[in-house]
Coordinates of C-alpha atoms in Angstrom, one line a residue:
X17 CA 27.6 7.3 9.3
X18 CA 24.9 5.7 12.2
X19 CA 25.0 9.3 13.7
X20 CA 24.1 10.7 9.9
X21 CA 21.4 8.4 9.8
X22 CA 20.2 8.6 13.3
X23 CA 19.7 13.1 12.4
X24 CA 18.0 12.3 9.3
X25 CA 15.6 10.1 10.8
X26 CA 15.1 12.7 13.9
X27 CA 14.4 14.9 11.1
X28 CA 11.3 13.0 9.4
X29 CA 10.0 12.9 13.3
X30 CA 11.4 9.2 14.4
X31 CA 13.8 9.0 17.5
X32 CA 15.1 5.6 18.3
X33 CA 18.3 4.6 20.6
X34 CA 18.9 1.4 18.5
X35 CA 19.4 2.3 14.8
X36 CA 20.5 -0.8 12.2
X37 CA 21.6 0.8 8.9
X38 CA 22.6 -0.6 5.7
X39 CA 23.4 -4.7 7.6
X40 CA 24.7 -7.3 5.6
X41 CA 21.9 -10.4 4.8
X42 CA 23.8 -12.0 7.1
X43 CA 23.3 -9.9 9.9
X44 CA 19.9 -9.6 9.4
X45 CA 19.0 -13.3 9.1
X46 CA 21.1 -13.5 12.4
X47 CA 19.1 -10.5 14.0
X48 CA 15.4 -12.1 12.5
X49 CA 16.5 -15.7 14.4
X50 CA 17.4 -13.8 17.8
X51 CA 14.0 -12.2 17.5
X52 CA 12.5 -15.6 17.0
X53 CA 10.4 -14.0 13.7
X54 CA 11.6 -16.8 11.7
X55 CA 13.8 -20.4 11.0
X56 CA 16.4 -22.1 8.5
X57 CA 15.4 -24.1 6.0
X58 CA 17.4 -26.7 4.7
X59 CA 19.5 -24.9 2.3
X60 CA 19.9 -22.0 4.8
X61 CA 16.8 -19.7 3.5
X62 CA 15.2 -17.6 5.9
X63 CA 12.0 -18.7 6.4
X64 CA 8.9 -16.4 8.0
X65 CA 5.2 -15.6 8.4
X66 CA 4.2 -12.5 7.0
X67 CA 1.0 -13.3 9.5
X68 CA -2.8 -11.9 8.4
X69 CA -1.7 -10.7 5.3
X70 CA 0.0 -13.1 2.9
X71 CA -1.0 -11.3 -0.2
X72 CA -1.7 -7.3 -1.0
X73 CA -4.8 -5.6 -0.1
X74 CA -5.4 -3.5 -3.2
X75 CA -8.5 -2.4 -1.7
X76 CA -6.2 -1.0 1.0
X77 CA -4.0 1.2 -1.3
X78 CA -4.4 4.9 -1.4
X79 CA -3.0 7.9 -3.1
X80 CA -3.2 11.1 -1.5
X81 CA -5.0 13.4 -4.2
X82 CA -3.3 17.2 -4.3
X83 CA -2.5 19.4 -7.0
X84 CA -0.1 17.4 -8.3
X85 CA -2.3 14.0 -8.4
X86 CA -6.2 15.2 -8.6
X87 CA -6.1 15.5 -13.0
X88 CA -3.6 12.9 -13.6
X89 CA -4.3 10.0 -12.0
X90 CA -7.2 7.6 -12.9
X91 CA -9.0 7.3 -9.9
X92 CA -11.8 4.8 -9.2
X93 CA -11.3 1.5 -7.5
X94 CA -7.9 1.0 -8.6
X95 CA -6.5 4.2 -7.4
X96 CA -8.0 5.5 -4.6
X97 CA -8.0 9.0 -3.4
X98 CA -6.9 9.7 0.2
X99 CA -6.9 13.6 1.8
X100 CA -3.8 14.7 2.3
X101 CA -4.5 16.5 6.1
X102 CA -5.3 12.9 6.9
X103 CA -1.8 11.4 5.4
X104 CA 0.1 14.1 7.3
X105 CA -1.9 12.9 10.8
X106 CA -1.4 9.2 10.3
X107 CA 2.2 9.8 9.0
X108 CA 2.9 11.5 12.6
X109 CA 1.0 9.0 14.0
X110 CA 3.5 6.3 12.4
X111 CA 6.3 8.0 13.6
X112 CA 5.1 8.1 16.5
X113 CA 5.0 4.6 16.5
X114 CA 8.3 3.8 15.4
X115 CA 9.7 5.4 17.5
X116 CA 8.8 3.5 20.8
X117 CA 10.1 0.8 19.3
X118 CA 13.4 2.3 19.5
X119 CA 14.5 -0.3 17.3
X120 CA 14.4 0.1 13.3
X121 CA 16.0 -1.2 10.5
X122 CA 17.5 1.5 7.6
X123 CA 18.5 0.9 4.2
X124 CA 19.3 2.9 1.1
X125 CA 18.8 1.4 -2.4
X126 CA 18.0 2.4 -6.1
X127 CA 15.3 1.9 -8.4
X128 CA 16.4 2.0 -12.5
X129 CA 19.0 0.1 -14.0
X130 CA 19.1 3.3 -16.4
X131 CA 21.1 5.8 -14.5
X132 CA 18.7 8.5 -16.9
X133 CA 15.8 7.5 -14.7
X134 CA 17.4 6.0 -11.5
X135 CA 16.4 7.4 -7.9
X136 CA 17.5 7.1 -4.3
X137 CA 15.0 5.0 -2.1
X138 CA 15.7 5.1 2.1
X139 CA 13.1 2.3 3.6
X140 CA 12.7 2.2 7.7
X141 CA 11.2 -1.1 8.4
X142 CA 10.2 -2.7 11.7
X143 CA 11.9 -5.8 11.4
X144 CA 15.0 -6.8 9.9
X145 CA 13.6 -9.6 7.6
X146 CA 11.6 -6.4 6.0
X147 CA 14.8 -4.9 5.3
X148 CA 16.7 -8.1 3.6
X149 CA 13.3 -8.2 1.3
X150 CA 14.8 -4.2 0.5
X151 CA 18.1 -5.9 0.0
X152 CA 17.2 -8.6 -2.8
X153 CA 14.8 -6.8 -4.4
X154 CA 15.9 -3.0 -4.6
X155 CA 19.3 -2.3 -6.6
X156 CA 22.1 -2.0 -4.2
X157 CA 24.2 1.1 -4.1
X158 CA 28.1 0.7 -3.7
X159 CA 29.6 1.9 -0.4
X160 CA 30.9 5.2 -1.9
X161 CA 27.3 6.5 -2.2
X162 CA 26.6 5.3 1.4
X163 CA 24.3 7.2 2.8
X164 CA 22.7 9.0 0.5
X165 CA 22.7 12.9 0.7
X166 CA 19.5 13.1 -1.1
X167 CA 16.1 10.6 -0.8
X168 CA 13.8 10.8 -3.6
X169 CA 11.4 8.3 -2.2
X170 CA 10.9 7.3 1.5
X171 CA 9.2 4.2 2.5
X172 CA 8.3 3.6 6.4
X173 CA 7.1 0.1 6.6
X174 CA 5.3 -0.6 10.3
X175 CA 3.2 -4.0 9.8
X176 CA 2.6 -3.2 14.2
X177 CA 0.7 -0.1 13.4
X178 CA -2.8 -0.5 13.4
X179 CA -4.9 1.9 12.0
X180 CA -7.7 3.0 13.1
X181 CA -10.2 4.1 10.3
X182 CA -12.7 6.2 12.0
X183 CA -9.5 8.1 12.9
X184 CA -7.9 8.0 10.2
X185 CA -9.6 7.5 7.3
X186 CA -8.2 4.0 5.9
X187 CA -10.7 1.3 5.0
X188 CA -9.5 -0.9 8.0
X189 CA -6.4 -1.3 10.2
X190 CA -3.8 -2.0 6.8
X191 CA -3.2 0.2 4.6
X192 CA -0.6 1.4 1.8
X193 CA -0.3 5.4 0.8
X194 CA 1.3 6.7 -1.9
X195 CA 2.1 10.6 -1.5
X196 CA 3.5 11.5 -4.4
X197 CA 4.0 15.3 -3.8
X198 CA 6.1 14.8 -0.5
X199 CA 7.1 11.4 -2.0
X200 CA 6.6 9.3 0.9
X201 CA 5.0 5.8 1.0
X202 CA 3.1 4.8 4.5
X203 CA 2.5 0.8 4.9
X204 CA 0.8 -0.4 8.1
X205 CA -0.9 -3.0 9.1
X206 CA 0.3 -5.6 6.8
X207 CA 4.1 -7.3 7.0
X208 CA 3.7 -8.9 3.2
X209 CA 6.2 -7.4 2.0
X210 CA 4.8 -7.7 -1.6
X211 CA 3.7 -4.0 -0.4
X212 CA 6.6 -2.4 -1.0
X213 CA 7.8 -3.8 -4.1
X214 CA 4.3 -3.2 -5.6
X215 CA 4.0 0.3 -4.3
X216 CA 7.3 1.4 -6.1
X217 CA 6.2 0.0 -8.4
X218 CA 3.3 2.0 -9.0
X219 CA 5.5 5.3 -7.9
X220 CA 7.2 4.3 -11.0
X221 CA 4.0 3.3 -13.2
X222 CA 3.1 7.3 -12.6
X223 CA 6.8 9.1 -13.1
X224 CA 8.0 7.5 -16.2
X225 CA 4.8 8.2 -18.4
X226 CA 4.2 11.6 -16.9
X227 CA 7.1 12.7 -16.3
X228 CA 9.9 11.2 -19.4
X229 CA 7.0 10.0 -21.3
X230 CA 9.0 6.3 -21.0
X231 CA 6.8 3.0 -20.9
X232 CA 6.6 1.5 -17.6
X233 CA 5.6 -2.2 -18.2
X234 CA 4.7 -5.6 -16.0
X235 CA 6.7 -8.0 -17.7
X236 CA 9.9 -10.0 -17.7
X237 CA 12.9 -9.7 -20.5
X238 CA 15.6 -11.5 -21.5
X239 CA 18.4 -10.9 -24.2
X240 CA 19.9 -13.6 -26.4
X241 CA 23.7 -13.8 -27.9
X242 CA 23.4 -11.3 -30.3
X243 CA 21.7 -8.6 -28.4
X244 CA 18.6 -9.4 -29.2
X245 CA 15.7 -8.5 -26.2
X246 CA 12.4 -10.7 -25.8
X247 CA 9.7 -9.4 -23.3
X248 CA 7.0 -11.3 -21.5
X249 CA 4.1 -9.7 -20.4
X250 CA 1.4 -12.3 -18.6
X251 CA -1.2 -12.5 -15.8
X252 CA -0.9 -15.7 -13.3
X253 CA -0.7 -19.1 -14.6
X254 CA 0.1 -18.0 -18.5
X255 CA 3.7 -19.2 -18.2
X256 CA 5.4 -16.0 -17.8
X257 CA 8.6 -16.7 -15.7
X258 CA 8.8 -20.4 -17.1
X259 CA 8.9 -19.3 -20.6
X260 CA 11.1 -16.0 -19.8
X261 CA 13.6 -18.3 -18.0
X262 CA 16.1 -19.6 -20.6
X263 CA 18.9 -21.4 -19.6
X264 CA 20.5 -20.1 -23.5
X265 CA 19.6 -16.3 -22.8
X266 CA 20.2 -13.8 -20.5
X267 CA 17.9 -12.8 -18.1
X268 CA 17.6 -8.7 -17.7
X269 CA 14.8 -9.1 -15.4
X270 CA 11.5 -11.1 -14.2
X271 CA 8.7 -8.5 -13.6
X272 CA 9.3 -4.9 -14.0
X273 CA 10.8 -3.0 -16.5
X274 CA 10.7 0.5 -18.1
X275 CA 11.6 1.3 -21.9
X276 CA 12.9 4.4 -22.7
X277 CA 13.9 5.0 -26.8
X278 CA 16.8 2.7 -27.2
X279 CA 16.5 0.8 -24.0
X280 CA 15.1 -1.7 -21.8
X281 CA 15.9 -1.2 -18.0
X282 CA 15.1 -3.3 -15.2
X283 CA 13.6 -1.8 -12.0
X284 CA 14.8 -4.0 -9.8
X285 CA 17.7 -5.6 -8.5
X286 CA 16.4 -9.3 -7.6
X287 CA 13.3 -11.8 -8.0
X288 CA 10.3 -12.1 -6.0
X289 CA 9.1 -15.4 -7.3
X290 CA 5.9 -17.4 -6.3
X291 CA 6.9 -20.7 -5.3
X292 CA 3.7 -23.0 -4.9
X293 CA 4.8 -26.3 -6.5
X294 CA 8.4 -25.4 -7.2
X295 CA 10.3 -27.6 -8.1
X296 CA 14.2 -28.7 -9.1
X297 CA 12.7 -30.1 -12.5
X298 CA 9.9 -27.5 -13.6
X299 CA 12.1 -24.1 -12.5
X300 CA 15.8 -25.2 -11.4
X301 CA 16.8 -21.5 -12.1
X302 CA 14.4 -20.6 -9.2
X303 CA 14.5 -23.6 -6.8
X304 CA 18.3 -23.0 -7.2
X305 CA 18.1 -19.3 -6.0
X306 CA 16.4 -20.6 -2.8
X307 CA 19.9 -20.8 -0.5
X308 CA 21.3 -18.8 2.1
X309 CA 20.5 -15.5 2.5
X310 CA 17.3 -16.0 0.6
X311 CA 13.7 -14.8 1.6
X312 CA 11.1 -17.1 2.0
X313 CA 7.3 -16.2 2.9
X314 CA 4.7 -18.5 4.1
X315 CA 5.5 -22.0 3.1
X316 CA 5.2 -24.9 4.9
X317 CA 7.8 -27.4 6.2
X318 CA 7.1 -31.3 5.8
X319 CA 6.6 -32.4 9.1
X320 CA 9.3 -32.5 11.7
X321 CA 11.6 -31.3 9.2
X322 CA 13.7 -28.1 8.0
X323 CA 12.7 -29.3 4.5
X324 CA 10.2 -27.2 2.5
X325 CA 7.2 -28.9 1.3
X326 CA 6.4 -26.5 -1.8
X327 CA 3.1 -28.5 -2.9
X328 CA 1.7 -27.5 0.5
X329 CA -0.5 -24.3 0.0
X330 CA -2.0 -24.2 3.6
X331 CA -0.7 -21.4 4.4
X332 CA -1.4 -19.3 1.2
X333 CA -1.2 -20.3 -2.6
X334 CA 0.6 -17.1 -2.8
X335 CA 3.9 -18.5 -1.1
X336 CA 7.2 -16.2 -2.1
X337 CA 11.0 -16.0 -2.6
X338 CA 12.9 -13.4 -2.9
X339 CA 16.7 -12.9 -4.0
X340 CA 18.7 -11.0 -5.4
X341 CA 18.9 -11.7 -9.1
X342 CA 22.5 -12.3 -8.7
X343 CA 21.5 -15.4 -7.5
X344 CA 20.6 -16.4 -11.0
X345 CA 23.2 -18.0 -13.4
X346 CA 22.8 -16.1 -16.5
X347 CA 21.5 -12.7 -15.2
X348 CA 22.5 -9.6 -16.6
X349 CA 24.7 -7.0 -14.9
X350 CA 23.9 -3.9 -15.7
X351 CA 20.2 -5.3 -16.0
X352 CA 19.4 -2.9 -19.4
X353 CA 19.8 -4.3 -23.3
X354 CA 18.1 -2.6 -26.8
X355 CA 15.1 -2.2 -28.1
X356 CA 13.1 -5.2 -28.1
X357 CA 13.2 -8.0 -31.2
X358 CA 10.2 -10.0 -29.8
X359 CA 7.5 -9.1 -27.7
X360 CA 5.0 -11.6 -26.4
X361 CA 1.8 -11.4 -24.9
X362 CA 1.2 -14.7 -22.7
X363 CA -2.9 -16.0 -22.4
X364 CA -4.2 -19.2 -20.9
X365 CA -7.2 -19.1 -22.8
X366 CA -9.6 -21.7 -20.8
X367 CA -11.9 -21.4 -23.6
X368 CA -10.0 -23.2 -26.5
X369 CA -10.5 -20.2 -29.1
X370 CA -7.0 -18.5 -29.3
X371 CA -4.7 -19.7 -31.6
X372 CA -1.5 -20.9 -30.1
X373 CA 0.6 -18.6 -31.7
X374 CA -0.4 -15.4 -33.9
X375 CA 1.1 -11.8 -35.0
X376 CA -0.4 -8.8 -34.0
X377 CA -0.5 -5.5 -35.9
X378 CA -0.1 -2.1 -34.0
X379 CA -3.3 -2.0 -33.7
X380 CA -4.6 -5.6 -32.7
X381 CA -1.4 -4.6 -30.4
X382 CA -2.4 -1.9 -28.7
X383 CA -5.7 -3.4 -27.9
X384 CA -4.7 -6.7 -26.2
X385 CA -2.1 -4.9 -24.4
X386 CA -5.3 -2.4 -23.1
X387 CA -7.1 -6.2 -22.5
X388 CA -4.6 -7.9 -20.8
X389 CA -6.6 -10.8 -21.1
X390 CA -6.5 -14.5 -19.4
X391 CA -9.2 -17.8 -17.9
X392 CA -9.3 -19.0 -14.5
X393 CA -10.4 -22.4 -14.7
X394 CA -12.4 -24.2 -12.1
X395 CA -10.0 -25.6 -8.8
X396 CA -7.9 -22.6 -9.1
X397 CA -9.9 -20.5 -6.4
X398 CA -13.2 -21.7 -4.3
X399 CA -16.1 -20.9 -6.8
X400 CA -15.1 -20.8 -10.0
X401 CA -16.6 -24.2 -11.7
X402 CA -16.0 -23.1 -15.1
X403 CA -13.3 -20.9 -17.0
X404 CA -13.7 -17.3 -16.1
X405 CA -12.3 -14.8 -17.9
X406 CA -9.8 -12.2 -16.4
X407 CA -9.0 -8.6 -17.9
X408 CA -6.4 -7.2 -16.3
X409 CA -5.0 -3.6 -18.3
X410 CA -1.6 -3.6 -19.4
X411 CA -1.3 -6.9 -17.7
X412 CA -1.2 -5.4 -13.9
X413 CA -4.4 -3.2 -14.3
X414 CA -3.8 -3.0 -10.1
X415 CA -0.5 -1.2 -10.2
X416 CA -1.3 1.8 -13.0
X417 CA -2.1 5.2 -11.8
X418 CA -2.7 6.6 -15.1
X419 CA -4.8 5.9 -17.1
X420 CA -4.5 2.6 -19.7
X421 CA -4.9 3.8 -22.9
X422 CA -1.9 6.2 -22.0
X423 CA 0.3 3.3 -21.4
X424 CA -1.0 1.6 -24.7
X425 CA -0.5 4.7 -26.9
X426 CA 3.3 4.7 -25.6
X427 CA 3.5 1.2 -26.9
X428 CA 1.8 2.0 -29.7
X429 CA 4.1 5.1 -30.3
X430 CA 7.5 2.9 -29.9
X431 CA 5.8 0.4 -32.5
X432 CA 5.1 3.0 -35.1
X433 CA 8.5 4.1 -34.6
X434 CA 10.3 0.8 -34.8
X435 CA 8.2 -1.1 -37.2
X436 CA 10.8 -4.1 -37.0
X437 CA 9.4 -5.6 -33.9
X438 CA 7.3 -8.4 -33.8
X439 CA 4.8 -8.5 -31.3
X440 CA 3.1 -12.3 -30.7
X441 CA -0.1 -13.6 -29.3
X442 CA 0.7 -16.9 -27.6
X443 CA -1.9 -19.3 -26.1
X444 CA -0.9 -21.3 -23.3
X445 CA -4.2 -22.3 -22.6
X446 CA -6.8 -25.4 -24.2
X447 CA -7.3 -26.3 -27.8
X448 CA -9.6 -28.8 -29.2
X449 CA -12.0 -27.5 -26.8
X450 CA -12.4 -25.2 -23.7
X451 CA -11.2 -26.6 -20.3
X452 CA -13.0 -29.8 -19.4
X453 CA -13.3 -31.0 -23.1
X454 CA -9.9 -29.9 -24.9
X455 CA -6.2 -30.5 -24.0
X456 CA -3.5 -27.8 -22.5
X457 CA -1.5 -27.1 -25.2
X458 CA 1.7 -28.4 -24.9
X459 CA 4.6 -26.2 -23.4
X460 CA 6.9 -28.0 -25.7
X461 CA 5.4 -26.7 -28.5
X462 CA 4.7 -23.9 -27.0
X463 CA 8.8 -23.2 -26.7
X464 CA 9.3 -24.2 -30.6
X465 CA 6.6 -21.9 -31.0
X466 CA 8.7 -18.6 -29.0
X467 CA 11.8 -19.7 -30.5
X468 CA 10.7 -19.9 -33.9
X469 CA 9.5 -16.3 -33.5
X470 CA 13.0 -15.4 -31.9
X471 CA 14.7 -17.2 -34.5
X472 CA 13.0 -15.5 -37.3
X473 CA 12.0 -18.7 -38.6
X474 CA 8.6 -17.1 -39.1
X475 CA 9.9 -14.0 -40.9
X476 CA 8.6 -15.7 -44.2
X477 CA 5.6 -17.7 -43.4
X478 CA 2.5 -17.4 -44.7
X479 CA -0.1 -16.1 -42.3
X480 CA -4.0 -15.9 -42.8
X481 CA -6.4 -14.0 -40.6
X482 CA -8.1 -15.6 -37.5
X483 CA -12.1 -15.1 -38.5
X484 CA -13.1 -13.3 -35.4
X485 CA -9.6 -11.7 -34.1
X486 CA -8.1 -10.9 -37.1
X487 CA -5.1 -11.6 -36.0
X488 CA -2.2 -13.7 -38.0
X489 CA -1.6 -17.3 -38.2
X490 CA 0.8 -18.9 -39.6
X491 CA 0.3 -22.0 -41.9
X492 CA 3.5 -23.8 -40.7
X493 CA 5.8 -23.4 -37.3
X494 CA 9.2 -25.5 -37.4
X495 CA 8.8 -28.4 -34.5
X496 CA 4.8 -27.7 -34.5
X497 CA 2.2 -29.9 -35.9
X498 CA 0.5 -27.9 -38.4
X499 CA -3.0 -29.1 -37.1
X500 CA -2.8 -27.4 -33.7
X501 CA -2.0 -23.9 -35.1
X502 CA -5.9 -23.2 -36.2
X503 CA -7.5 -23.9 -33.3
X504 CA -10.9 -23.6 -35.1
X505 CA -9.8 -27.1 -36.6
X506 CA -8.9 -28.8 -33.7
X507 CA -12.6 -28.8 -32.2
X508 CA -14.5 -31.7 -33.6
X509 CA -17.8 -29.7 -33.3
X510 CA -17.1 -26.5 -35.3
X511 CA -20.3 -24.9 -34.6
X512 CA -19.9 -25.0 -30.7
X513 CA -16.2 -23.6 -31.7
X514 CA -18.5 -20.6 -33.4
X515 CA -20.0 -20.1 -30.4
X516 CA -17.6 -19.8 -28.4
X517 CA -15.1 -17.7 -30.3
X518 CA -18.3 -15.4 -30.7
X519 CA -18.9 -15.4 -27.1
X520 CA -14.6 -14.6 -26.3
X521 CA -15.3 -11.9 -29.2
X522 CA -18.4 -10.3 -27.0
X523 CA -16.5 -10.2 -23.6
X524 CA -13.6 -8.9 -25.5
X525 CA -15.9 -6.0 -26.7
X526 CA -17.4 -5.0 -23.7
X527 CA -14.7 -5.2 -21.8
X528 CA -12.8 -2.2 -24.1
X529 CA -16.3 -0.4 -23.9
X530 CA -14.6 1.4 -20.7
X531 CA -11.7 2.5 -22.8
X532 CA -13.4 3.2 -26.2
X533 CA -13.8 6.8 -25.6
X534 CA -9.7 7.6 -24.8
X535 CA -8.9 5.0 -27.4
X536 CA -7.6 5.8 -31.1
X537 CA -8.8 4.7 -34.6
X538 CA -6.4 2.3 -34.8
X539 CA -7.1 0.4 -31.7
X540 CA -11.0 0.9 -32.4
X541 CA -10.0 -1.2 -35.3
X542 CA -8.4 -3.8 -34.1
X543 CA -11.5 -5.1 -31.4
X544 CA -13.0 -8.6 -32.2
X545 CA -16.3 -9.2 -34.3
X546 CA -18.9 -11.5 -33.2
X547 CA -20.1 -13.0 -36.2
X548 CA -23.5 -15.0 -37.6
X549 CA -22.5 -18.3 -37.1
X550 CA -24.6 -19.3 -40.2
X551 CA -22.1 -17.0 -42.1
X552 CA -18.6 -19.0 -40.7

């Protein structure tokens, strides 16, 4: 088998005398200690520095443009073009590189719990901790298809390799390229290993739609005792894993899935969960995950200790785990259920003018799924003194090579077609004023609220429209104070409530200016209107 792997790598150019394929997490915690790249904690999680980088560089993520990518991709400062003579170069360059470190790291995995839409990934990496991230997050193959015959995708991770860009044509020394015709992903510069997951992740945002016309979406599942599947789709700070993790349902996946008619798949095979104030209390599923064998990046140990300090963020805010999704208690195996009951779009709206929970039409659908919307407050990064509002397509704007409207007219399609499912608005955010004057809504309501909808407790409520939205609310929500569920009446000044539902309306508008033109009727429809306040 080493020999097998040892001609195939000779084959993509890389020669090395030391080859390490397919190692246990054991072995490669073992082999990351004797390299001194990282420690223990104290429950026997591998702890390292991914060093410069401790985030992704989307700046620094290319696709090489060719026939097969120059009229489908949406190219601007998401996606950015990269020649593909100057790929080929910096690919030999890399292995190159690899090679005179005549020591690499090999490991086959899959991608698609739905064996319709699965495909073989072999990832060289530089370091062995590189490859136990491959382990946990990628789906692992039984031994019977060891090695693979056939690689669909390659990845060659070499965080050593520095680029240089008047060479080679990257921005700086990192960079991440995604060559979709020769199928091959080039990440240098950078060890976060966030790279990786994110860049097969976008491989997969591009082949599903184009390819099986299946939705590829940013957003966690779940599946409740009579079969019944919930997604979760939410920028930073909306609540997204707390709310998807549920102790009384089963959990299909936290981030990535696709949905093909009939299913929802996982991508993955494990977690890769932020971890800034984690604790036993707030996430015990997570905090319970962290244990031997699992991946920790960048956190901070309280002093003289093996003990993690996860409050500390001087390292980065952006500290990781990752583990295989085994390591949860009530994940799903195979990670794949139905169509979905319940969908639920998360917001922490700063600005106190979302209700806390509403129902979407297709339309109204369609268009905050294209907005993707969210508030940073002020404290959550240096500058921002006041809540900021964040648009992010799709929820993960960053990882879509196509372009949005054609991931919101799949969702639109599978809504049209199964008219049963309830998609939901839910506010995480203020009410009773923006940030600074109202109150976080409670996440105890906030659950009633979810499992209410799951329930079908709200199948029979009455609804009336928000004024500026249009979108549902309901009069009454079991285990909700009926008070909080117009959050027009919870302001004591109505008027500055006008004005700022009217000013949420305008960036809501100008923000789908950019994707008016590709949009349809229905989604035209659904934007918000800024009102005369004189009028409300």
């Amino acid at each position: 088998m080493q020999q097998t792997i040892k001609n195939s790598l000779e084959g993509l150019g890389i020669c090395v005398s030391d080859l390490h394929y397919q190692l246990s997490p054991g072995e490669l915690v073992k082999q990351t200690l004797t390299l001194q790249q990282g420690s223990l904690n104290d429950s026997g999680a591998l702890c390292v520095h991914t060093g410069k980088f401790t985030g992704r560089s989307p700046k620094d993520r290319f696709i090489v443009m060719d026939a097969a990518t120059r009229s489908a991709v949406d190219w601007g400062e998401v996606n950015i073009p990269f020649d593909a003579e100057a790929f080929n170069s910096l690919y030999e360059k890399v292995c190159r590189y690899l090679s005179r470190r005549k020591e690499v790291w090999v490991r086959d995995s899959f991608a698609c719990a739905d064996k319709r839409y699965r495909f073989n990934i072999r990832a060289i990496t530089e370091t062995p901790w590189a490859n136990l991230f491959c382990h946990h997050l990628f789906l692992r193959p039984g031994h019977k298809a060891l090695p693979f015959a056939k690689t669909d995708w390659l990845i060659m991770h070499a965080p050593g390799f520095i680029a240089s860009p008047a060479e080679d044509g990257t921005r700086q020394e990192n960079f991440t390229i995604i060559h979709f015709t020769r199928q091959i992903i080039l990440i240098g510069g950078t060890a976060y290993t966030g790279e990786i997951k994110k860049a097969i992740f976008s491989v997969l945002n591009f082949v599903l739609p184009y390819r099986y016309n299946v939705l590829s979406m940013h957003c966690a599942a779940n599946e409740g005792g009579q079969g019944d599947v919930a997604l979760f789709f939410g920028l930073s700070g909306t609540g997204k894993t707390t709310l998807s993790a549920d102790p009384g349902r089963r959990l299909i996946g936290d981030d990535e899935h696709g949905w093909a008619e009939g299913a929802i798949f996982n991508f993955e095979g494990g977690c890769y969960a932020k971890c800034i104030n984690l604790s036993a209390e707030k996430e015990p599923q997570i905090y319970n995950a962290i244990r031997s064998g699992a991946l920790l990046e960048n956190v901070a140990f309280y002093a003289g200790t093996d003990k993690v300090n996860f409050e500390d963020g001087s390292i980065t805010e952006n500290t990781r785990a990752a583990y295989p999704i085994e390591c949860i208690a009530n994940a799903k195996h195979p990670a794949a259920g139905g169509n979905p009951k319940n969908i639920f779009f998360l917001t922490c709206d700063a600005f106190g003018v979302l209700p806390p929970i509403s129902k979407l039409t297709k339309g109204q659908a369609m268009l905050h799924y294209i907005s993707g919307y969210t508030a940073k407050i002020a404290g959550t990064e240096i500058g921002v003194t006041e809540p900021q509002p964040v648009f992010s397509a799709c929820f993960g704007k960053v990882f879509l090579p196509l372009h949005p409207v054609v991931y919101a007219e799949l969702l639109g399609g599978l809504l049209e077609k199964h008219r049963e499912i309830n998609v939901w608005l839910i506010n995480t955010g203020w009410t009773g004023g923006g940030y600074g004057k109202g109150v976080r809504i409670s996440l105890q309501y906030t659950r009633s609220m979810i499992n209410a909808a799951m329930k079908e407790e709200l199948k029979n409520a009455a609804y009336y429209p928000h004024m500026h939205f249009g979108i549902a609310i309901p009069e009454h929500v079991p285990g909700v104070p009926d008070a909080i569920l117009n959050p027009r009446r919870t302001w004591q000044d109505r008027n500055a409530y006008d004005k700022a539902a009217n000013h949420l309306a305008a960036l809501f508008i100008n923000n789908f200016e950019r994707y008016s033109q590709k949009a349809g009727p229905e989604t035209k429809a659904a934007v918000p209107r800024v009102l005369q306040t004189g009028s409300l």
